XYZ file of C-alpha atoms in Angstrom:
343
model
C 19.545 -36.699 21.644
C 16.865 -38.839 19.987
C 14.500 -37.089 17.579
C 11.279 -38.886 18.391
C 8.952 -39.691 15.503
C 6.193 -42.224 14.960
C 8.730 -44.459 13.205
C 11.178 -44.170 16.126
C 8.439 -44.878 18.698
C 7.447 -47.981 16.719
C 11.058 -49.148 16.665
C 11.512 -48.665 20.416
C 8.197 -50.370 21.243
C 8.767 -53.160 18.710
C 5.426 -52.507 17.001
C 4.444 -51.206 13.556
C 4.138 -47.475 12.785
C 0.454 -48.115 12.036
C -0.055 -49.378 15.581
C 1.591 -46.234 16.993
C -0.610 -44.032 14.775
C -3.771 -45.805 15.982
C -2.744 -45.318 19.623
C -1.898 -41.616 19.158
C -5.224 -40.961 17.401
C -7.169 -43.246 19.755
C -8.553 -45.389 16.931
C -8.650 -48.645 18.923
C -7.896 -52.196 17.675
C -4.692 -52.260 19.717
C -3.770 -54.513 22.636
C -3.466 -52.892 26.054
C 0.128 -54.123 26.300
C 1.086 -52.188 23.150
C -0.856 -49.118 24.336
C 1.094 -49.123 27.593
C 4.466 -49.557 25.846
C 3.824 -46.786 23.325
C 2.455 -44.347 25.927
C 5.470 -44.986 28.175
C 7.834 -44.110 25.307
C 5.802 -41.021 24.404
C 5.948 -39.849 28.014
C 9.684 -40.552 28.256
C 10.675 -38.717 25.076
C 7.980 -36.028 24.979
C 6.561 -36.802 21.523
C 4.010 -34.292 20.293
C 2.615 -34.599 16.808
C 2.663 -31.546 14.595
C -0.956 -30.566 14.878
C -0.719 -27.558 12.569
C 0.993 -29.567 9.828
C -1.641 -32.260 10.169
C -4.494 -29.735 9.924
C -2.950 -28.034 6.902
C -2.381 -31.349 5.144
C -6.052 -32.222 5.652
C -7.151 -28.670 4.675
C -9.137 -28.661 7.909
C -11.409 -25.685 8.656
C -12.365 -24.383 12.094
C -15.553 -22.314 12.140
C -15.925 -19.861 15.015
C -19.252 -18.118 15.618
C -18.881 -14.509 16.824
C -21.974 -13.395 18.776
C -21.787 -9.671 19.624
C -23.913 -6.504 19.793
C -24.004 -4.326 16.675
C -21.088 -1.947 16.625
C -21.689 0.629 13.885
C -22.324 3.577 16.218
C -20.481 2.402 19.328
C -16.756 3.004 19.410
C -16.078 0.464 22.171
C -17.530 -2.410 20.127
C -15.823 -1.180 16.965
C -12.534 -1.677 18.801
C -13.557 -5.208 19.798
C -14.291 -6.003 16.140
C -10.939 -4.532 15.063
C -9.152 -6.966 17.362
C -11.303 -9.874 16.193
C -10.624 -9.096 12.521
C -6.896 -8.806 13.201
C -6.995 -12.305 14.711
C -9.101 -13.591 11.797
C -6.408 -12.518 9.333
C -3.584 -13.952 11.457
C -5.213 -17.332 12.092
C -7.067 -17.632 8.793
C -4.008 -19.275 7.219
C -4.422 -22.098 9.735
C -8.006 -22.812 8.740
C -9.879 -20.438 11.087
C -13.093 -19.006 9.596
C -15.339 -16.529 11.457
C -19.121 -16.200 11.085
C -20.699 -13.119 12.662
C -24.028 -12.879 14.477
C -24.921 -9.336 15.565
C -27.879 -8.194 17.651
C -29.404 -4.793 18.383
C -29.293 -3.415 21.919
C -32.653 -4.871 22.907
C -33.848 -8.224 24.201
C -36.099 -8.982 21.207
C -33.163 -8.780 18.794
C -30.960 -10.724 21.197
C -33.462 -13.591 21.476
C -33.876 -13.795 17.683
C -30.107 -13.956 17.224
C -29.839 -16.625 19.938
C -31.967 -18.940 17.790
C -29.653 -18.439 14.811
C -26.557 -19.130 16.906
C -28.085 -22.265 18.415
C -28.869 -23.563 14.919
C -25.411 -22.764 13.540
C -22.916 -25.608 13.228
C -19.445 -24.498 14.359
C -16.384 -25.546 16.339
C -16.269 -22.685 18.857
C -18.152 -19.594 20.027
C -16.941 -16.087 20.895
C -19.691 -14.420 22.927
C -20.294 -11.044 24.593
C -23.092 -11.624 27.137
C -24.770 -8.232 27.433
C -28.245 -9.182 28.693
C -27.529 -11.058 31.893
C -30.569 -13.303 32.413
C -31.062 -14.036 28.709
C -27.348 -14.783 28.319
C -27.419 -17.242 31.217
C -30.364 -19.051 29.603
C -28.571 -19.082 26.266
C -25.368 -20.527 27.751
C -27.307 -23.229 29.594
C -28.874 -24.254 26.277
C -25.616 -23.937 24.337
C -23.811 -26.278 26.731
C -25.824 -29.138 25.226
C -23.880 -28.646 21.976
C -20.604 -29.380 23.801
C -18.826 -26.591 21.914
C -16.086 -24.448 23.563
C -17.156 -20.928 24.527
C -14.940 -17.880 25.041
C -16.600 -14.808 26.560
C -15.363 -11.238 26.258
C -16.358 -8.009 28.042
C -18.504 -9.751 30.685
C -17.976 -12.939 32.654
C -21.346 -14.311 33.737
C -20.741 -18.052 33.912
C -19.471 -20.285 36.680
C -18.992 -23.125 34.185
C -15.352 -24.132 34.489
C -15.281 -25.138 30.814
C -15.963 -21.598 29.595
C -13.066 -19.212 29.021
C -13.232 -15.498 29.849
C -10.970 -12.726 28.615
C -11.545 -9.119 29.684
C -11.639 -6.852 32.673
C -12.116 -7.749 36.310
C -15.180 -5.518 36.685
C -15.178 -5.482 40.494
C -11.465 -4.643 40.574
C -11.918 -1.824 38.060
C -14.566 -0.239 40.306
C -12.266 -0.691 43.297
C -9.531 1.065 41.312
C -11.924 3.943 40.548
C -12.573 4.276 44.278
C -8.852 4.589 44.952
C -8.529 7.263 42.257
C -11.429 9.212 43.791
C -9.733 8.985 47.185
C -6.777 11.024 45.915
C -8.445 14.196 47.133
C -7.101 16.979 49.325
C -10.302 18.667 50.544
C -11.628 17.714 53.957
C -15.127 17.009 52.696
C -15.754 15.211 49.397
C -19.230 14.800 47.964
C -19.079 11.956 45.425
C -21.759 11.357 42.796
C -22.118 7.942 41.113
C -23.620 9.026 37.810
C -25.385 6.192 35.991
C -26.221 7.006 32.374
C -27.780 3.757 31.293
C -29.386 1.842 28.514
C -31.948 -0.820 29.304
C -29.175 -3.397 29.099
C -26.919 -1.929 31.745
C -28.317 -3.787 34.671
C -25.635 -6.254 33.543
C -23.206 -7.806 35.966
C -20.290 -5.681 34.691
C -22.053 -2.407 35.438
C -23.185 -3.536 38.892
C -19.821 -5.112 39.760
C -18.029 -1.846 39.014
C -20.304 0.046 41.395
C -19.956 -2.692 44.005
C -16.165 -2.563 43.693
C -16.235 1.231 43.997
C -18.133 1.152 47.281
C -16.009 -1.745 48.543
C -12.869 0.377 48.342
C -14.325 2.850 50.841
C -15.699 0.062 53.051
C -12.171 -1.362 53.202
C -10.677 2.040 54.053
C -12.685 3.156 57.035
C -10.238 5.964 57.700
C -11.734 7.821 54.716
C -14.641 9.227 56.717
C -14.811 12.514 54.819
C -16.470 10.999 51.705
C -20.248 11.172 51.210
C -22.014 9.415 48.353
C -25.107 9.925 46.241
C -26.421 8.328 43.051
C -28.272 9.583 39.996
C -29.655 7.379 37.204
C -30.593 8.831 33.813
C -31.528 6.953 30.646
C -29.232 7.823 27.758
C -32.314 8.925 25.814
C -33.020 11.529 28.476
C -29.742 13.365 28.937
C -31.656 16.644 28.656
C -32.660 15.878 32.255
C -29.216 17.001 33.417
C -29.480 20.018 35.703
C -27.282 22.285 37.770
C -29.042 20.994 40.882
C -27.665 17.482 40.276
C -24.091 18.756 40.560
C -24.669 21.248 43.380
C -21.967 20.709 46.012
C -20.464 17.739 44.135
C -16.665 17.398 44.202
C -16.173 14.110 42.298
C -18.180 12.077 39.751
C -17.771 8.365 39.035
C -19.326 7.260 35.724
C -19.266 3.416 35.663
C -19.387 3.152 31.862
C -18.008 4.867 28.770
C -20.270 7.956 28.948
C -18.136 10.213 31.134
C -18.039 12.692 28.240
C -21.756 13.457 28.743
C -21.062 14.713 32.255
C -17.940 16.547 31.083
C -19.838 18.279 28.280
C -22.546 19.493 30.676
C -20.002 20.831 33.164
C -18.123 22.630 30.384
C -21.302 24.167 28.931
C -22.282 25.449 32.370
C -18.785 26.583 33.344
C -18.682 24.292 36.384
C -15.062 23.795 37.411
C -13.198 21.806 40.036
C -15.181 18.557 39.712
C -13.095 15.398 39.384
C -14.498 12.962 36.774
C -13.536 9.290 36.446
C -14.930 7.075 33.685
C -14.096 4.266 31.294
C -12.770 3.720 27.783
C -10.807 5.734 25.246
C -13.752 6.937 23.184
C -13.076 9.936 20.978
C -15.376 12.156 23.069
C -13.804 10.989 26.334
C -10.321 11.682 25.014
C -11.431 15.177 23.942
C -12.454 16.073 27.498
C -9.432 14.311 28.953
C -7.258 16.604 26.850
C -9.216 19.631 28.060
C -8.592 18.581 31.649
C -12.296 18.170 32.416
C -12.102 14.360 32.698
C -9.336 13.462 35.148
C -8.997 9.687 34.738
C -10.120 7.075 32.226
C -9.843 3.361 32.986
C -9.022 1.624 29.729
C -10.312 -1.931 29.235
C -8.302 -2.398 26.018
C -11.264 -3.703 23.971
C -9.224 -4.369 20.818
C -6.969 -6.698 22.803
C -10.033 -8.416 24.273
C -11.377 -9.157 20.785
C -8.036 -10.410 19.512
C -7.349 -12.594 22.537
C -10.876 -14.043 22.443
C -10.234 -15.525 18.991
C -6.683 -16.427 20.001
C -7.908 -18.558 22.905
C -10.358 -20.412 20.650
C -7.477 -20.982 18.214
C -5.241 -22.356 20.962
C -7.968 -24.560 22.387
C -9.330 -25.992 19.128
C -6.566 -25.760 16.530
C -3.477 -26.263 18.678
C -5.332 -28.402 21.233
C -3.612 -26.557 24.059
C -4.902 -26.121 27.584
C -6.221 -22.593 28.140
C -6.728 -20.829 31.466
C -10.415 -20.265 32.200
C -10.057 -16.703 33.469
C -7.777 -14.261 31.652
C -7.920 -10.712 32.966
C -6.736 -7.852 30.787
C -4.605 -5.461 32.900
C -6.429 -2.208 33.631
C -4.770 0.990 32.409
C -5.163 4.343 34.120
C -5.139 7.067 31.469
C -4.473 10.695 32.356
C -3.992 13.669 30.092
C -0.263 13.570 30.813
C 0.289 9.961 29.746
C -1.930 10.162 26.666
C -0.952 13.552 25.243
C 2.621 14.885 25.128
C 3.123 17.797 27.474
C 3.605 21.169 25.800
C 7.137 22.507 26.217
């Protein structure tokens, strides 16, 4: 077995090591004949230069911009940041440096932060595109910088150069439909309960609802299910009323606020309503444990954050090819597989 090095390649090609180095690093001033000979030997013996060693020797830094919504009061985004910071520690020894750009949950703050991100000089961008139309405009502008982009939480781009890591939103809604279908009563009245912020006309939110309905369209034998929708702004949860839940058997909450429905049902002693929502927030887990929330679909946000930085690291530091779409497996969480059963 031949251990292939620059020196060995030069020997086999009958050229100088300097010539081999120029060919590997594409620095020109080499005849095409020598290029062909060296590349043939590289292909035959599988030479791959030690990129990490080279970067460390040059003390090379890789700056990644992290462009996310503020997370102080939102548990889901706190988990994303935890994963990102874990990756920052792990890859920091290889020259990775993170710079954070946070925006409030409104378009004015988002647009102001967009300007800062566009002006910032970096090697890669980790981005959570919350506002759909504004995010599309931002990405179209950012493409001019020719900088790799990894998106988490929402995938809004058809650009084949962008990488996405996160849930398949449509599939998660489809899964919620299947979970709702596990009912025994002949007639099931299903409420899609939308507790929204201004921002949640995003593609993720709508794709979940679309996926939910698609499950029942694909299963025409399930004729006993009837559907209704209610939309309430999260600033107006005092609008909840007994009338909303009159005759309702199941509730699908297409975001992380299932606990708001669960709390209202508990306070009003309404029993026998199946609730399905998203994310392992503290409040959701509380009502899961009480048996008021039946299912939570976990998007594993900490893993999303970690893998987002990891893919930038692979793409830019290791110069590896990265798949464009990377779905995080969806987890179905019940009381019984989150809490140990009492003996």
